[in-house]
Coordinates of C-alpha atoms in Angstrom, one line a residue:
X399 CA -75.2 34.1 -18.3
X400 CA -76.5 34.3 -21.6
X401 CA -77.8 38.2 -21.8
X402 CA -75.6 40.4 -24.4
X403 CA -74.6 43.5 -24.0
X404 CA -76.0 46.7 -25.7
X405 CA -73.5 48.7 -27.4
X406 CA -72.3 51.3 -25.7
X407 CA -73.0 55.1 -24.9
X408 CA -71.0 57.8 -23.4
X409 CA -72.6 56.7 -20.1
X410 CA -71.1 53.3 -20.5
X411 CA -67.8 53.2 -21.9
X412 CA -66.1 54.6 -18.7
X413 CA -66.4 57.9 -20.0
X414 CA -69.3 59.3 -17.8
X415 CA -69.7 56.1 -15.3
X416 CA -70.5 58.5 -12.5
X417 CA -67.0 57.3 -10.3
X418 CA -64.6 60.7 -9.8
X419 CA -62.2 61.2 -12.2
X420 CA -58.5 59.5 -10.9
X421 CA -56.1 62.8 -11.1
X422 CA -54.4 62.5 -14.1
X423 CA -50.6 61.5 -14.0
X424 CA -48.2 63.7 -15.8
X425 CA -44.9 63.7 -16.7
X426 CA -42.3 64.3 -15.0
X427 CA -40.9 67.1 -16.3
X428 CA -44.5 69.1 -15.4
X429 CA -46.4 67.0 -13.4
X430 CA -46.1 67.9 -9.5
X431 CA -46.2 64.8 -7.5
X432 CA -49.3 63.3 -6.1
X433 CA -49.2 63.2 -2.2
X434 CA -49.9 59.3 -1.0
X435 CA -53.3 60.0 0.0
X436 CA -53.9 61.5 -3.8
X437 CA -52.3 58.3 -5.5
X438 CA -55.1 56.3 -2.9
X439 CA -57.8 58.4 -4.0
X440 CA -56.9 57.5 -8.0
X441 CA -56.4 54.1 -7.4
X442 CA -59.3 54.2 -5.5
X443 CA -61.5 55.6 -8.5
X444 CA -60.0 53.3 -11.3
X445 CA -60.8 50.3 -8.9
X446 CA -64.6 51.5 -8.7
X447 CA -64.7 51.9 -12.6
X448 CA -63.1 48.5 -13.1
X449 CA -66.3 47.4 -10.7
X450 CA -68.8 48.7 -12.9
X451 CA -67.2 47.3 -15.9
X452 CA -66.9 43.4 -14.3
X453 CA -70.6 43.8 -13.8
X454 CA -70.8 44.5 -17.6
X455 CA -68.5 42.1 -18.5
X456 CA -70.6 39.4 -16.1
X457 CA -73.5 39.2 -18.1
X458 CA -71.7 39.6 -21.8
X459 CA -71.8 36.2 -23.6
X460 CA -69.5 34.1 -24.8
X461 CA -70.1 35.2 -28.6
X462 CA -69.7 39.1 -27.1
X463 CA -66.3 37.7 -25.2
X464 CA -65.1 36.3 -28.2
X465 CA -65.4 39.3 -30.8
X466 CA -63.5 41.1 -28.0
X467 CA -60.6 38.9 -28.3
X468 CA -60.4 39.1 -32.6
X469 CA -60.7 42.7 -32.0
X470 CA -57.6 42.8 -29.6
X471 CA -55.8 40.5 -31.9
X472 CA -56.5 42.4 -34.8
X473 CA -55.4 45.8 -33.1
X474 CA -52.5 44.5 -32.1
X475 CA -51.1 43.4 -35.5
X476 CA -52.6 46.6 -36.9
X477 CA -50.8 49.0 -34.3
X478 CA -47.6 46.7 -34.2
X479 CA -45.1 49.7 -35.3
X480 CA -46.6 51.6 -32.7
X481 CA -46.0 49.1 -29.9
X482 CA -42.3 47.6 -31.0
X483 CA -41.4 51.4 -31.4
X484 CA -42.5 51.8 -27.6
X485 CA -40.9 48.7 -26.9
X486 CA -37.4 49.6 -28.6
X487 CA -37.7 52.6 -25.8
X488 CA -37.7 50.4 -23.1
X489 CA -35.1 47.7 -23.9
X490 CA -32.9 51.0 -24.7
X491 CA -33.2 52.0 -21.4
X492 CA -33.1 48.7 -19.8
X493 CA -29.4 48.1 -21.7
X494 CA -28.6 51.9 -20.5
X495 CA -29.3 50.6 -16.7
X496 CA -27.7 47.4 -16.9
X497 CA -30.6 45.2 -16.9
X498 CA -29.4 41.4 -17.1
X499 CA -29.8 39.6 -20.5
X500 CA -32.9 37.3 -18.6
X501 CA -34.5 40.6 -17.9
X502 CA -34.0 41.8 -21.6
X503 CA -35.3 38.7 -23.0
X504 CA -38.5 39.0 -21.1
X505 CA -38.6 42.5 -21.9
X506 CA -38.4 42.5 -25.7
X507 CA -41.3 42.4 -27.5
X508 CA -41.0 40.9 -31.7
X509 CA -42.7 40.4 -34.4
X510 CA -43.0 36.5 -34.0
X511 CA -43.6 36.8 -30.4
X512 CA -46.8 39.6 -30.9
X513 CA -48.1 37.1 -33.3
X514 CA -47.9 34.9 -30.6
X515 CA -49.9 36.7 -28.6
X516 CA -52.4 37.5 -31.2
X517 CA -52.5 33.8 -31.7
X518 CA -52.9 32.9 -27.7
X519 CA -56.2 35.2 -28.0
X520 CA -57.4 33.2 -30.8
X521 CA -56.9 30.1 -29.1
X522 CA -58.8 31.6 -26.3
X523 CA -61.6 32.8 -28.6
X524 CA -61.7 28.8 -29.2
X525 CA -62.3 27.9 -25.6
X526 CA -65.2 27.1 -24.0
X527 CA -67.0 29.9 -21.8
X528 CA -66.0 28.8 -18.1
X529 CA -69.1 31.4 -16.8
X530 CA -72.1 29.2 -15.8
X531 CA -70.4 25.9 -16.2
X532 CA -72.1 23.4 -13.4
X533 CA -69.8 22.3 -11.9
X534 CA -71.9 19.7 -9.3
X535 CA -76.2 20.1 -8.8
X536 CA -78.5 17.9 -6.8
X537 CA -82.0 17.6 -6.0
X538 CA -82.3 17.3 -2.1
X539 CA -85.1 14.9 -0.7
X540 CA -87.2 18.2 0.4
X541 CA -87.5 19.0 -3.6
X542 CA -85.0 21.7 -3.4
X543 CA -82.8 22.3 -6.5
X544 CA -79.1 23.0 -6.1
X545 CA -76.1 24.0 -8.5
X546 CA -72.6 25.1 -7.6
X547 CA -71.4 27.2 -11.1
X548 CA -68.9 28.7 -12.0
X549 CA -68.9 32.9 -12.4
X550 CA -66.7 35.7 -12.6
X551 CA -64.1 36.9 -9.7
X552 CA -65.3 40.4 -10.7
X553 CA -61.7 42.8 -10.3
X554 CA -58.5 41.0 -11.0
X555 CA -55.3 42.8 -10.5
X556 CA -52.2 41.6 -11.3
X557 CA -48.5 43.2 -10.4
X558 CA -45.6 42.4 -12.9
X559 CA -42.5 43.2 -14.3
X560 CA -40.4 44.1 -17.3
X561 CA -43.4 41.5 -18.7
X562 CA -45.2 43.2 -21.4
X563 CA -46.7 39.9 -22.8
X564 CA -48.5 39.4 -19.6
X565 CA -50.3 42.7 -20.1
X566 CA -51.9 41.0 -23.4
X567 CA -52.0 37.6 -21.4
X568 CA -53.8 38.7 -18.4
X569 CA -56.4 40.8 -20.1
X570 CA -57.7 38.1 -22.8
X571 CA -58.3 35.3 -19.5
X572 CA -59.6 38.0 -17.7
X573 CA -62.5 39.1 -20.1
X574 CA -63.0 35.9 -21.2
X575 CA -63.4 34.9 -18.2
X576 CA -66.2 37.9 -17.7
X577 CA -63.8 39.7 -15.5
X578 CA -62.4 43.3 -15.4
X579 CA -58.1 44.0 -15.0
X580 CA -56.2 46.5 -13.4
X581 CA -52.6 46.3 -13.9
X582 CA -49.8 47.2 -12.9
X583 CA -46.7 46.7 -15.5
X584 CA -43.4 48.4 -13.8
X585 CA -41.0 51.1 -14.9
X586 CA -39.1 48.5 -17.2
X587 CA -42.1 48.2 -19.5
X588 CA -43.9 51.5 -19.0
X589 CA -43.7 52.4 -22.6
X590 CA -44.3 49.4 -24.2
X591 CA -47.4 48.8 -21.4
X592 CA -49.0 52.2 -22.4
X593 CA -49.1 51.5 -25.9
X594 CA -50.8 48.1 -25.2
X595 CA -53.4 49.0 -22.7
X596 CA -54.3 51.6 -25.1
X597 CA -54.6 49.0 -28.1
X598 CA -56.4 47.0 -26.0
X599 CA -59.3 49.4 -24.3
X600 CA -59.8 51.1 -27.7
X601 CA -60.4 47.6 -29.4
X602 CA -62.8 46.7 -26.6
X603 CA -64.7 49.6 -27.0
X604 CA -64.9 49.1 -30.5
X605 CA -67.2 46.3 -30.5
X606 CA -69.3 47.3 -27.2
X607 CA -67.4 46.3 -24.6
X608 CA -66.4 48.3 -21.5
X609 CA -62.7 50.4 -22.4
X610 CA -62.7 50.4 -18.2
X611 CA -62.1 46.2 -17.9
X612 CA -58.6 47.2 -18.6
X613 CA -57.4 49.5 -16.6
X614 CA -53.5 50.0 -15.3
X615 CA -52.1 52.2 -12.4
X616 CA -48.5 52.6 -14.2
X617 CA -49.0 56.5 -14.2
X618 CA -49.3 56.1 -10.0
X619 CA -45.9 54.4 -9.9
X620 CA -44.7 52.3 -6.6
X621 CA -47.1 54.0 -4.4
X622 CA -49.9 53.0 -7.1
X623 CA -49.0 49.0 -6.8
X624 CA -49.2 49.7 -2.3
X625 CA -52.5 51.3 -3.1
X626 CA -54.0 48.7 -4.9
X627 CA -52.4 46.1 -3.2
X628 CA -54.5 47.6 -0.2
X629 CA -57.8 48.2 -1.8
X630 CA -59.8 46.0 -0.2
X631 CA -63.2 45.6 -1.2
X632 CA -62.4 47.0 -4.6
X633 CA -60.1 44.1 -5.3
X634 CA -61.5 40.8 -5.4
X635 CA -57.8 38.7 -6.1
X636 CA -54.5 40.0 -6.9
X637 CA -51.5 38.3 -8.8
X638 CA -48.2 39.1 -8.8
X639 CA -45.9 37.8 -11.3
X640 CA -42.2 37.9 -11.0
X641 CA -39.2 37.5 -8.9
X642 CA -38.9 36.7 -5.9
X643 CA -38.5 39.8 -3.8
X644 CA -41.6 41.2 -6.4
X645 CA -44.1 38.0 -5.0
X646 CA -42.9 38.3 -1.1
X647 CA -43.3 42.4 -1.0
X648 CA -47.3 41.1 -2.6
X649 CA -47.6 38.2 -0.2
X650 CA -46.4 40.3 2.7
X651 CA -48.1 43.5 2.4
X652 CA -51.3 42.8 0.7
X653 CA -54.5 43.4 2.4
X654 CA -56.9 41.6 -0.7
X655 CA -56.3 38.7 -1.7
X656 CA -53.3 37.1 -3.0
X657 CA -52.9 34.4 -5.4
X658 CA -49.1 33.6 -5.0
X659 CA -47.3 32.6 -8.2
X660 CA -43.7 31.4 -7.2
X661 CA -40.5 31.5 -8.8
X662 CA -39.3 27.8 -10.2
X663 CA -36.4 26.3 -8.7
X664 CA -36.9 23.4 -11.2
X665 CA -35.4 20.2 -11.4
X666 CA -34.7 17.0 -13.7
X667 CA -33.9 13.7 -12.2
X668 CA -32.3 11.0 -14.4
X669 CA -32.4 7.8 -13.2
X670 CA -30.2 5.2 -13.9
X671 CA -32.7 3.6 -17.0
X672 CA -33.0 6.7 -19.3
X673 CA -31.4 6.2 -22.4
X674 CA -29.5 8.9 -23.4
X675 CA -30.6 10.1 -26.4
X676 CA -33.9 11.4 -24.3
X677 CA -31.8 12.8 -21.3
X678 CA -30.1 14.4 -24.2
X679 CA -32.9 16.4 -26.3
X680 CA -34.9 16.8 -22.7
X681 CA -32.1 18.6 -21.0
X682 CA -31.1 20.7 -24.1
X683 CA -34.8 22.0 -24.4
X684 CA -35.8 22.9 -20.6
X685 CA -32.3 24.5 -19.9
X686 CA -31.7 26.5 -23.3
X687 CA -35.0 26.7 -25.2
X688 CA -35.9 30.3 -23.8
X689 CA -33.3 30.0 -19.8
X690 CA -35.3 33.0 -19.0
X691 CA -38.6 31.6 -18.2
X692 CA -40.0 30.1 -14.7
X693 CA -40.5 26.7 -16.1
X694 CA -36.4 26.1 -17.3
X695 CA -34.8 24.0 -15.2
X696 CA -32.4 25.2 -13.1
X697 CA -30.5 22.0 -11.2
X698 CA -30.0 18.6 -12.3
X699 CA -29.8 15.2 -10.2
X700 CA -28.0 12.2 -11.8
X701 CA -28.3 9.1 -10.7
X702 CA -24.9 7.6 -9.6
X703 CA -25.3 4.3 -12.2
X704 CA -26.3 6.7 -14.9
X705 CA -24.2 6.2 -18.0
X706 CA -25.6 9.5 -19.7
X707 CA -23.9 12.2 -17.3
X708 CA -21.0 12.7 -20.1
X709 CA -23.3 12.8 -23.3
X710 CA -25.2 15.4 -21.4
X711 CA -22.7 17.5 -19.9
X712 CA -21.3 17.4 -23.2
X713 CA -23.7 19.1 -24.8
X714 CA -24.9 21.6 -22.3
X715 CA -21.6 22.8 -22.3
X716 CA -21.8 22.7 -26.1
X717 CA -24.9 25.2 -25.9
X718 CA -23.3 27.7 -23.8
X719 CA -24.3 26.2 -20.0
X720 CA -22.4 27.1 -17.2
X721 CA -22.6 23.9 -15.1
X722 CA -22.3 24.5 -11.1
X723 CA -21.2 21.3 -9.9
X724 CA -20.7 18.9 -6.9
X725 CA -17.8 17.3 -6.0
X726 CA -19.0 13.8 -7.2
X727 CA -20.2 15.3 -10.4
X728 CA -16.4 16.7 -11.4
X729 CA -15.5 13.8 -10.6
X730 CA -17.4 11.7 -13.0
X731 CA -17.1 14.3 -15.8
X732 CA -14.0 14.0 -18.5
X733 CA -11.8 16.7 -18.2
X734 CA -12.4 18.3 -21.2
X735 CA -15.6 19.6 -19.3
X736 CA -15.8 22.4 -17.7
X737 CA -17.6 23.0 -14.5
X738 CA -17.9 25.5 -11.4
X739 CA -17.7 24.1 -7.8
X740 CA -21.4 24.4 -6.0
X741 CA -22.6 25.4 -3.1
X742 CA -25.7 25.4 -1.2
X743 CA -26.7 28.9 -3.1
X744 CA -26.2 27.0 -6.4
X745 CA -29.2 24.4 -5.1
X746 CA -31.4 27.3 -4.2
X747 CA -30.9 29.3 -7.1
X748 CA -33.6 30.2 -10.0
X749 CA -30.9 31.3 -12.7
X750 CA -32.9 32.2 -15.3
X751 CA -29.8 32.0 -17.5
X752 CA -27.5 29.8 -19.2
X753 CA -26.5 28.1 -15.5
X754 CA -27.2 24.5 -13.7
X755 CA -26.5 23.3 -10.7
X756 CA -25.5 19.3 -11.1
X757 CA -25.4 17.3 -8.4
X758 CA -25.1 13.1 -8.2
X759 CA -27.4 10.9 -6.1
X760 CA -27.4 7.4 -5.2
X761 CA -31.1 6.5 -5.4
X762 CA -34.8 7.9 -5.6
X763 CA -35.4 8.5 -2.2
X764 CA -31.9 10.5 -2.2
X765 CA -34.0 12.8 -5.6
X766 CA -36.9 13.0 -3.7
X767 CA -35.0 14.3 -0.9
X768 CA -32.9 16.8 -2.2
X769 CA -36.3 18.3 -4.4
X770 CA -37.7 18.3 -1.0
X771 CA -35.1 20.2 0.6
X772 CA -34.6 22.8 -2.4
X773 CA -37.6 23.2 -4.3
X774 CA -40.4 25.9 -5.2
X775 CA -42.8 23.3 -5.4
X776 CA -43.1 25.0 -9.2
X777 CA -41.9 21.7 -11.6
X778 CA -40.2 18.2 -11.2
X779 CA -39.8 15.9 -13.9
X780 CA -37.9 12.7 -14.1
X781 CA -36.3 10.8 -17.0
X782 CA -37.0 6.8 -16.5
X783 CA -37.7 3.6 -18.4
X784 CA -38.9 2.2 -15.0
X785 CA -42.6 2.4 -14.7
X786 CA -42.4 1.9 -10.7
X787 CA -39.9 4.8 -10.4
X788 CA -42.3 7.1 -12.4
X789 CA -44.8 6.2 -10.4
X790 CA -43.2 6.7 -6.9
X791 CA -42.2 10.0 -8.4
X792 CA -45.5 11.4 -9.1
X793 CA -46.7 10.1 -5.8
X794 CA -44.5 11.5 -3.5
X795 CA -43.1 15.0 -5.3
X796 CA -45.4 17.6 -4.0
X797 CA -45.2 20.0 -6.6
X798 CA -47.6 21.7 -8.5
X799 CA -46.4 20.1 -11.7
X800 CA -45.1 16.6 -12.3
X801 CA -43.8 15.7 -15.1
X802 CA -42.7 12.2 -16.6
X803 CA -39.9 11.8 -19.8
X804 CA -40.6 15.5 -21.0
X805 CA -39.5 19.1 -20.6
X806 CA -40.4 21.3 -17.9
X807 CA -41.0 23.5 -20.8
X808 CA -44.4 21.9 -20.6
X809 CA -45.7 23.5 -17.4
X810 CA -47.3 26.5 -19.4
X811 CA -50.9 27.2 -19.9
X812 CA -50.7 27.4 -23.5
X813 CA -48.8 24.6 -24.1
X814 CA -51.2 22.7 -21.3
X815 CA -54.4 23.6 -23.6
X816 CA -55.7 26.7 -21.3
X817 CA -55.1 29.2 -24.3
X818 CA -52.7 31.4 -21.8
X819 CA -52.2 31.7 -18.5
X820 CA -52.2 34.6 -15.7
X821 CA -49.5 32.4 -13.8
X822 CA -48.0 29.3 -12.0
X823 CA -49.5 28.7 -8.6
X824 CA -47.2 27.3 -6.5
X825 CA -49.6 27.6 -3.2
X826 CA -52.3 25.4 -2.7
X827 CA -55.7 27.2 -1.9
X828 CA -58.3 28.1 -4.6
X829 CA -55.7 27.4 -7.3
X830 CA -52.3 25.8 -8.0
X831 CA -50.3 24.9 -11.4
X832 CA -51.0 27.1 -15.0
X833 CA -53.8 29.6 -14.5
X834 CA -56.4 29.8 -17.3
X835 CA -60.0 30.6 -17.8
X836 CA -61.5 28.8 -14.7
X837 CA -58.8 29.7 -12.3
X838 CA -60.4 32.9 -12.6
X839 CA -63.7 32.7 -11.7
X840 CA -65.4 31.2 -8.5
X841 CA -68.1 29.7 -7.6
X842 CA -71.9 30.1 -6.4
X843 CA -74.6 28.3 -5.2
X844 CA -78.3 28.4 -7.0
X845 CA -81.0 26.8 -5.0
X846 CA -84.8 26.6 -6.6
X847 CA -87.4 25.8 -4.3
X848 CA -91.1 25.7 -4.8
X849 CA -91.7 27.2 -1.0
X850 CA -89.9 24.8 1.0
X851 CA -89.0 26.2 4.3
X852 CA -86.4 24.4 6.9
X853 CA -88.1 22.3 9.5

């Protein structure tokens, strides 16, 4: 795992690899459209180039991985007109179609928020290589040497929307992970996602590495995400990112294999010993920090000898917060808060806005059991000064994170140490939680013998 790459020729760069050329995508005012068999055959041939370039990007080293990831950053703060120009298109025409404001907010790219991303692939750059790690070894009683380590997935695919941080997101874990991409971005961000993929393969092949390990299928539209999402054999995992009727149309029609991130239904317990100062500055954060994002919390459980519900309300409704309600909760509330009656749509609800459903409990077991009932199995935290109660919580919430007197904010790769993250697993094979570097490579088995056969 240690080999580096030569620098590239014309033969390597994806410009002669020897795969058929994809028909090229026009616009729509000339292009005529590609029958579903065509769009197949392209997404077919960018698959097969993104093969040859994971085998390349197996055996580049970590030092090789790195320089890609500077070179990425750097590109992206040098071309930053170019891509908030391309991204001003698209929020113009997501306003012009009525996109909501959680939509927008995901949408928009800034100047704080591409240095963000410029400094998530620095952090990376930091990491440790996950390729090769040993992750268990032996030597069996016959002699025979064993390691289980970790390598590459190869192709990873990943289907989003109106996300075009995730384009930058997925492709730094992905190569420095030694993997190859192929993405698909959606109409919102088409614009914006052109202008990064092409920031990001011209930086790569800039310092030697394969343009092809990021490749999207945005030109192939809709019938380019079915295509992939049925390329089997040329996709080794694929990860959608998004709402909820985005992930089920993955889950559902997929024939490679899915790695399901779900949406977050999140919720905050308080229990009857948080002091309200913390229920406070914890509630304020995961709710109205950014509402847009999979990690906000969307409903709220109180215990019923909780003293903080008023200070609470109080300022959620200070910050804009439509609170949705239960009967018990209205009741405990002064007046002079507002608050919409819930129903059982509230308790299902990921609002990704400026919304909460409130409801009031009358122990534990009744938290745990509405969270059972309701949840993603995304994010739970509670607020307690009982150490039992924390405990009990973390034992018996089956979620993929848990989280004790902090935000939900928390449940984010960067903010979790894994420099970025490709998603939230909410299932439970192969991966569950913030994705990072080692979520996306597997595993193999090395055994060194000295000509033992098998009695």
């Amino acid at each position: 795992m240690t080999e580096a790459l030569t620098h590239p020729t014309a033969a390597t760069t994806g410009d002669n690899t020897g795969v058929p050329a994809a028909p090229e995508a026009t616009s729509p005012e000339t292009a005529v459209p590609l029958s579903p068999e065509e769009v197949e055959a392209a997404v077919h041939a960018v698959a097969d180039r993104s093969k040859q370039a994971a085998r390349r990007m197996s055996r580049a080293n970590r030092a090789w991985k790195d320089r890609g990831l500077r070179a990425i950053g750097a590109a992206l703060l040098e071309r930053k007109s170019v891509i908030l120009a391309a991204n001003a298109k698209d929020v113009a025409a997501g306003k012009a179609n009525g996109t909501s404001a959680a939509m927008l907010d995901r949408l928009t790219l800034t100047d704080a928020r591409i240095t963000g991303l410029v400094d998530a692939l620095e952090n990376l750059a930091t990491l440790p290589d996950p390729v090769g790690n040993v992750v268990r070894g032996q030597t069996l009683p016959n002699g025979l040497r064993l390691r289980q380590v970790n390598v590459p997935m190869g192709v990873v695919a990943a289907i989003y929307e109106a996300r075009p941080n995730v384009t930058v997101d997925i492709a730094g874990l992905a190569l420095k992970s030694g993997n190859a991409v192929i993405l698909r971005g959606g109409t919102a961000a088409a614009a914006t996602n052109e202008a990064l993929v092409q920031v990001l393969r011209d930086a790569l092949h800039g310092v030697g590495l394969p343009s092809d390990a990021v490749q999207t299928v945005d030109q192939y539209g809709r019938e380019g995400a079915n295509a992939l999402m049925r390329a089997r054999g040329r996709v080794d995992v694929l990860i959608p990112r998004g709402g909820r009727d985005l992930i089920q149309s993955v889950v559902l029609n997929a024939a490679v294999p899915v790695i399901e991130t779900g949406e977050g239904n999140v919720h905050i317990f308080i229990d009857e010993s948080a002091s309200e100062e913390m229920a406070v500055d914890i509630l304020l954060n995961a709710k109205t920090q950014r509402p847009s994002v999979c990690n906000t919390v969307e409903t709220l459980l109180v215990h019923s000898r909780s003293t903080v519900l008023p200070a609470v309300a109080a300022a959620l409704r200070d910050a804009g917060v439509t609170l949705h309600t239960d009967d018990r909760i209205r009741a405990a509330l002064p007046a002079s808060i507002e608050s919409t009656p819930a129903t059982d749509a509230d308790w299902e609800t990921e609002y990704m806005d400026l919304d909460l459903a409130v409801a009031m409990v009358d122990s534990l077991d009744d938290a745990v059991k509405h969270i059972r009932t309701w949840s993603t199995g995304h994010t739970e935290a509670i607020l307690t000064n009982n150490l039992a109660n924390a405990e009990r919580f973390i034992a018996e919430i089956d979620s993929a994170a848990v989280i004790v007197n902090a935000s939900t904010r928390f449940t984010d790769g960067g903010e979790l140490g894994l420099g970025a993250e490709v998603g939230i697993s909410t299932q439970k094979l192969h991966a569950r939680g913030p994705m990072g570097l080692t979520e996306l490579t597997t595993t193999k088995w090395i055994v060194q013998g000295e000509g033992q056969v098998r009695g």
